[in-house]
Short mmCIF file of C-alpha atoms in Angstrom, two decimals:
data_model
loop_
_atom_site.label_atom_id
_atom_site.label_comp_id
_atom_site.label_asym_id
_atom_site.label_seq_id
_atom_site.Cartn_x
_atom_site.Cartn_y
_atom_site.Cartn_z
CA MET A 1 0.00 0.00 0.00
CA HIS A 2 2.98 2.29 0.59
CA ASN A 3 3.84 2.03 -3.10
CA HIS A 4 0.37 3.14 -4.15
CA PRO A 5 0.48 6.41 -6.14
CA ILE A 6 -1.89 7.94 -3.58
CA ALA A 7 0.52 7.10 -0.74
CA LYS A 8 3.27 8.87 -2.66
CA LEU A 9 1.04 11.92 -3.19
CA LEU A 10 0.21 12.14 0.51
CA HIS A 11 3.89 11.86 1.36
CA GLN A 12 4.62 14.65 -1.15
CA ALA A 13 1.83 16.75 0.36
CA GLY A 14 3.33 16.35 3.83
CA THR A 15 6.77 17.38 2.56
CA ALA A 16 5.22 20.34 0.74
CA ILE A 17 3.45 21.52 3.91
CA ASN A 18 6.65 21.12 5.93
CA HIS A 19 8.52 23.27 3.39
CA GLU A 20 5.62 25.68 2.77
CA ASP A 21 5.86 24.77 -0.91
CA PHE A 22 2.27 25.63 -1.74
CA ASP A 23 2.71 25.21 -5.51
CA ALA A 24 3.71 21.58 -4.96
CA LEU A 25 0.94 21.16 -2.39
CA LEU A 26 -1.79 22.46 -4.71
CA ASN A 27 -0.71 19.99 -7.40
CA ILE A 28 -2.20 17.09 -5.47
CA TYR A 29 -5.72 18.60 -5.51
CA THR A 30 -8.42 18.63 -8.18
CA ASP A 31 -9.44 22.10 -9.39
CA ASP A 32 -12.69 21.93 -7.39
CA ALA A 33 -11.29 20.20 -4.31
CA VAL A 34 -12.86 20.78 -0.89
CA VAL A 35 -10.58 21.01 2.16
CA VAL A 36 -12.01 21.13 5.69
CA ILE A 37 -10.17 23.99 7.40
CA LYS A 38 -12.07 23.47 10.61
CA PRO A 39 -15.38 21.66 11.17
CA GLY A 40 -18.09 23.67 9.40
CA PHE A 41 -15.62 25.80 7.44
CA ASN A 42 -14.28 24.54 4.10
CA ALA A 43 -11.98 25.92 1.42
CA THR A 44 -13.12 25.12 -2.12
CA GLY A 45 -10.89 25.39 -5.19
CA LYS A 46 -7.17 26.03 -5.43
CA ALA A 47 -7.26 29.78 -4.72
CA GLN A 48 -9.11 29.32 -1.40
CA ILE A 49 -7.00 26.28 -0.50
CA ARG A 50 -3.74 28.19 -1.04
CA GLN A 51 -5.02 31.10 1.02
CA ALA A 52 -6.05 28.75 3.83
CA PHE A 53 -2.71 26.90 3.93
CA GLU A 54 -0.81 30.20 3.91
CA ALA A 55 -2.92 31.43 6.82
CA ILE A 56 -2.39 28.16 8.72
CA ALA A 57 1.40 28.39 8.19
CA GLY A 58 1.36 31.92 9.61
CA TYR A 59 -0.87 30.92 12.52
CA PHE A 60 1.68 28.28 13.57
CA ASN A 61 4.58 30.73 13.19
CA HIS A 62 5.94 28.71 10.25
CA THR A 63 6.76 25.73 12.49
CA LEU A 64 4.02 23.33 11.37
CA LYS A 65 5.30 19.82 10.55
CA ILE A 66 3.23 16.85 9.46
CA SER A 67 4.29 13.22 9.21
CA GLN A 68 2.08 10.37 8.01
CA SER A 69 1.92 7.44 10.42
CA GLY A 70 -0.57 5.04 8.85
CA MET A 71 -2.79 4.76 5.81
CA HIS A 72 -5.50 2.50 4.38
CA ILE A 73 -6.66 2.93 0.76
CA LEU A 74 -10.02 1.59 -0.45
CA GLU A 75 -10.01 1.96 -4.24
CA THR A 76 -12.55 1.12 -6.91
CA GLY A 77 -12.58 2.36 -10.49
CA ASP A 78 -11.66 6.03 -10.55
CA VAL A 79 -12.28 6.84 -6.88
CA ALA A 80 -10.59 5.94 -3.61
CA LEU A 81 -11.34 6.50 0.06
CA VAL A 82 -8.20 7.02 2.13
CA MET A 83 -8.18 6.72 5.92
CA ALA A 84 -4.92 8.04 7.37
CA LYS A 85 -3.18 8.91 10.61
CA ALA A 86 -0.74 11.77 10.81
CA THR A 87 1.26 13.40 13.57
CA VAL A 88 1.21 17.20 13.63
CA THR A 89 3.72 19.33 15.52
CA ALA A 90 4.14 23.09 15.87
CA ASP A 91 5.56 25.52 18.40
CA ILE A 92 2.21 26.45 19.96
CA ILE A 93 0.66 22.96 20.27
CA GLU A 94 1.38 19.57 21.83
CA ASN A 95 2.15 16.81 19.34
CA LEU A 96 -1.22 15.91 17.93
CA GLU A 97 -2.38 12.72 16.25
CA ARG A 98 -4.87 13.48 13.49
CA HIS A 99 -7.22 11.06 11.80
CA ALA A 100 -7.81 12.22 8.25
CA SER A 101 -10.11 10.94 5.52
CA TYR A 102 -9.68 11.79 1.85
CA VAL A 103 -11.42 11.11 -1.43
CA PHE A 104 -9.10 10.79 -4.42
CA LYS A 105 -10.23 10.73 -8.06
CA LYS A 106 -8.30 9.41 -11.04
CA ASN A 107 -8.31 11.94 -13.88
CA PRO A 108 -8.43 11.05 -17.62
CA HIS A 109 -4.61 11.00 -17.63
CA GLY A 110 -4.65 8.25 -15.00
CA GLU A 111 -3.37 10.61 -12.29
CA TRP A 112 -4.89 10.51 -8.81
CA ARG A 113 -5.90 13.87 -7.34
CA CYS A 114 -7.46 14.74 -3.99
CA ALA A 115 -11.09 15.92 -4.32
CA VAL A 116 -12.01 15.97 -0.61
CA ASP A 117 -9.55 16.52 2.27
CA ASN A 118 -11.03 16.12 5.73
CA SER A 119 -8.23 16.08 8.28
CA TYR A 120 -10.77 16.27 11.12
CA GLY A 121 -12.10 12.74 10.65
CA PHE A 122 -15.34 12.25 12.56
CA ASP A 123 -14.91 15.53 14.44
CA VAL A 124 -16.80 17.16 11.53
CA LEU A 125 -19.90 15.54 13.04
CA GLN A 126 -19.56 17.59 16.22
CA ARG A 127 -19.35 21.09 14.75
CA ALA A 128 -18.21 22.29 18.14
CA PHE A 129 -16.67 25.44 16.73
CA MET B 1 -28.11 18.25 5.02
CA HIS B 2 -30.91 15.83 5.96
CA ASN B 3 -32.65 16.67 2.69
CA HIS B 4 -29.57 15.81 0.66
CA PRO B 5 -30.22 12.91 -1.74
CA ILE B 6 -27.32 11.02 -0.12
CA ALA B 7 -28.95 11.36 3.32
CA LYS B 8 -32.12 9.86 1.88
CA LEU B 9 -30.15 6.98 0.33
CA LEU B 10 -28.44 6.19 3.64
CA HIS B 11 -31.80 6.25 5.40
CA GLN B 12 -33.17 3.88 2.74
CA ALA B 13 -30.14 1.63 3.16
CA GLY B 14 -30.73 1.44 6.92
CA THR B 15 -34.38 0.56 6.39
CA ALA B 16 -33.40 -2.04 3.78
CA ILE B 17 -30.93 -3.68 6.21
CA ASN B 18 -33.51 -3.67 8.98
CA HIS B 19 -36.00 -5.43 6.68
CA GLU B 20 -33.39 -7.64 4.99
CA ASP B 21 -34.52 -6.18 1.67
CA PHE B 22 -31.27 -6.81 -0.15
CA ASP B 23 -32.61 -5.80 -3.58
CA ALA B 24 -33.36 -2.32 -2.23
CA LEU B 25 -30.03 -2.26 -0.39
CA LEU B 26 -28.00 -3.12 -3.49
CA ASN B 27 -29.66 -0.27 -5.41
CA ILE B 28 -27.68 2.30 -3.46
CA TYR B 29 -24.31 0.89 -4.62
CA THR B 30 -22.34 1.34 -7.84
CA ASP B 31 -21.72 -1.86 -9.80
CA ASP B 32 -18.08 -1.94 -8.67
CA ALA B 33 -18.64 -0.76 -5.09
CA VAL B 34 -16.28 -1.85 -2.30
CA VAL B 35 -17.75 -2.61 1.13
CA VAL B 36 -15.51 -3.25 4.13
CA ILE B 37 -16.93 -6.39 5.77
CA LYS B 38 -14.27 -6.35 8.45
CA PRO B 39 -10.91 -4.59 8.46
CA GLY B 40 -8.76 -6.21 5.79
CA PHE B 41 -11.67 -8.07 4.18
CA ASN B 42 -13.75 -6.33 1.51
CA ALA B 43 -16.68 -7.32 -0.71
CA THR B 44 -16.42 -5.93 -4.24
CA GLY B 45 -19.35 -5.74 -6.67
CA LYS B 46 -23.03 -6.43 -6.08
CA ALA B 47 -22.84 -10.24 -6.02
CA GLN B 48 -20.23 -10.28 -3.23
CA ILE B 49 -21.99 -7.46 -1.37
CA ARG B 50 -25.31 -9.32 -1.38
CA GLN B 51 -23.61 -12.51 -0.19
CA ALA B 52 -21.88 -10.60 2.63
CA PHE B 53 -25.06 -8.86 3.84
CA GLU B 54 -26.97 -12.16 3.76
CA ALA B 55 -24.22 -13.79 5.84
CA ILE B 56 -24.21 -10.87 8.31
CA ALA B 57 -28.01 -11.08 8.69
CA GLY B 58 -27.69 -14.79 9.48
CA TYR B 59 -24.80 -14.24 11.90
CA PHE B 60 -26.96 -11.85 13.92
CA ASN B 61 -29.91 -14.26 13.89
CA HIS B 62 -31.90 -11.82 11.73
CA THR B 63 -32.10 -9.27 14.56
CA LEU B 64 -29.67 -6.65 13.18
CA LYS B 65 -31.04 -3.10 13.26
CA ILE B 66 -29.25 0.05 12.19
CA SER B 67 -30.26 3.66 12.80
CA GLN B 68 -28.37 6.71 11.55
CA SER B 69 -27.57 9.23 14.28
CA GLY B 70 -25.48 11.89 12.54
CA MET B 71 -24.07 12.70 9.14
CA HIS B 72 -21.75 15.20 7.46
CA ILE B 73 -21.53 15.38 3.65
CA LEU B 74 -18.55 16.95 1.87
CA GLU B 75 -19.49 17.21 -1.79
CA THR B 76 -17.68 18.52 -4.85
CA GLY B 77 -18.57 17.86 -8.47
CA ASP B 78 -19.55 14.22 -8.88
CA VAL B 79 -18.04 12.85 -5.66
CA ALA B 80 -18.86 13.18 -1.98
CA LEU B 81 -17.24 12.06 1.26
CA VAL B 82 -19.77 11.15 3.93
CA MET B 83 -18.85 10.84 7.61
CA ALA B 84 -21.68 9.25 9.58
CA LYS B 85 -22.59 7.84 12.95
CA ALA B 86 -24.97 4.92 13.31
CA THR B 87 -26.26 2.83 16.18
CA VAL B 88 -26.28 -0.91 15.63
CA THR B 89 -28.28 -3.37 17.71
CA ALA B 90 -28.67 -7.14 17.56
CA ASP B 91 -29.47 -9.96 19.95
CA ILE B 92 -25.87 -11.07 20.46
CA ILE B 93 -24.22 -7.65 20.94
CA GLU B 94 -24.48 -4.58 23.14
CA ASN B 95 -25.75 -1.47 21.38
CA LEU B 96 -22.84 -0.28 19.35
CA GLU B 97 -22.06 3.16 17.96
CA ARG B 98 -20.35 2.91 14.58
CA HIS B 99 -18.43 5.62 12.77
CA ALA B 100 -18.75 5.05 9.04
CA SER B 101 -17.19 6.79 6.07
CA TYR B 102 -18.52 6.52 2.53
CA VAL B 103 -17.63 7.74 -0.93
CA PHE B 104 -20.60 8.50 -3.15
CA LYS B 105 -20.41 9.17 -6.91
CA LYS B 106 -22.98 10.90 -9.06
CA ASN B 107 -23.72 8.86 -12.20
CA PRO B 108 -24.51 10.33 -15.65
CA HIS B 109 -28.21 10.31 -14.72
CA GLY B 110 -27.47 12.61 -11.78
CA GLU B 111 -28.10 9.81 -9.25
CA TRP B 112 -25.76 9.38 -6.27
CA ARG B 113 -24.49 5.85 -5.65
CA CYS B 114 -22.16 4.50 -2.97
CA ALA B 115 -18.76 3.47 -4.38
CA VAL B 116 -16.95 2.83 -1.07
CA ASP B 117 -18.63 1.78 2.20
CA ASN B 118 -16.33 1.67 5.22
CA SER B 119 -18.43 1.24 8.35
CA TYR B 120 -15.27 0.64 10.42
CA GLY B 121 -14.02 4.24 10.20
CA PHE B 122 -10.39 4.47 11.30
CA ASP B 123 -10.42 0.92 12.68
CA VAL B 124 -9.34 -0.18 9.18
CA LEU B 125 -5.93 1.22 10.12
CA GLN B 126 -5.53 -1.32 12.89
CA ARG B 127 -6.18 -4.51 10.95
CA ALA B 128 -6.46 -6.30 14.29
CA PHE B 129 -8.41 -9.18 12.80
#
């Protein structure tokens, strides 16, 4: 599963976040991707996603680091559900384990791209803030 | 969100499971859908899915009941990620709260169908059995 193209993309995305390389980061998303920024608040499309990631990087004083720690890919045809664990660190927070769920789509060129990025897992059901 | 066509389909699926109406249940899936039967073991396609649900119904002595208790739909274009909570009851188990994640796809007729059904949430990462 670690050799799956989606696993490589998520690894690249983590590296891109750690280096604040937002051009590389945006490459993994579809043009109309939805990213949960916090439960109840989503960024849609690459312009909003870039803006959100830039704001997040600033919020964490440019110390945010993400490392994947587990992944399960459920693929059929041109879609895949990805359930993943990641560890998040930054200067203003304790090390945090996040449970993220993603939908990837395969485009006509056979490339997987992320259409939905929900790094809050089931916390989106609570809408506590 | 409760009026979303996907919410209606999940409600129909729950009713279909409760009545062991497997024809109605299979209608909500794409032809190549993947359903996690237990972590590490999936049913793929309608024939396997029907067989699995029939076996599950028998295992629970035909007392299995499911009721949805919360749902969050993240939709873009022709795909959607659904994070849902459901309560499961049966004669041989305590009431169980399940966290399920689904991928739905919109077909060319504009109908949503379930392509990936993972009612184990992040437990698929553990592969304990």
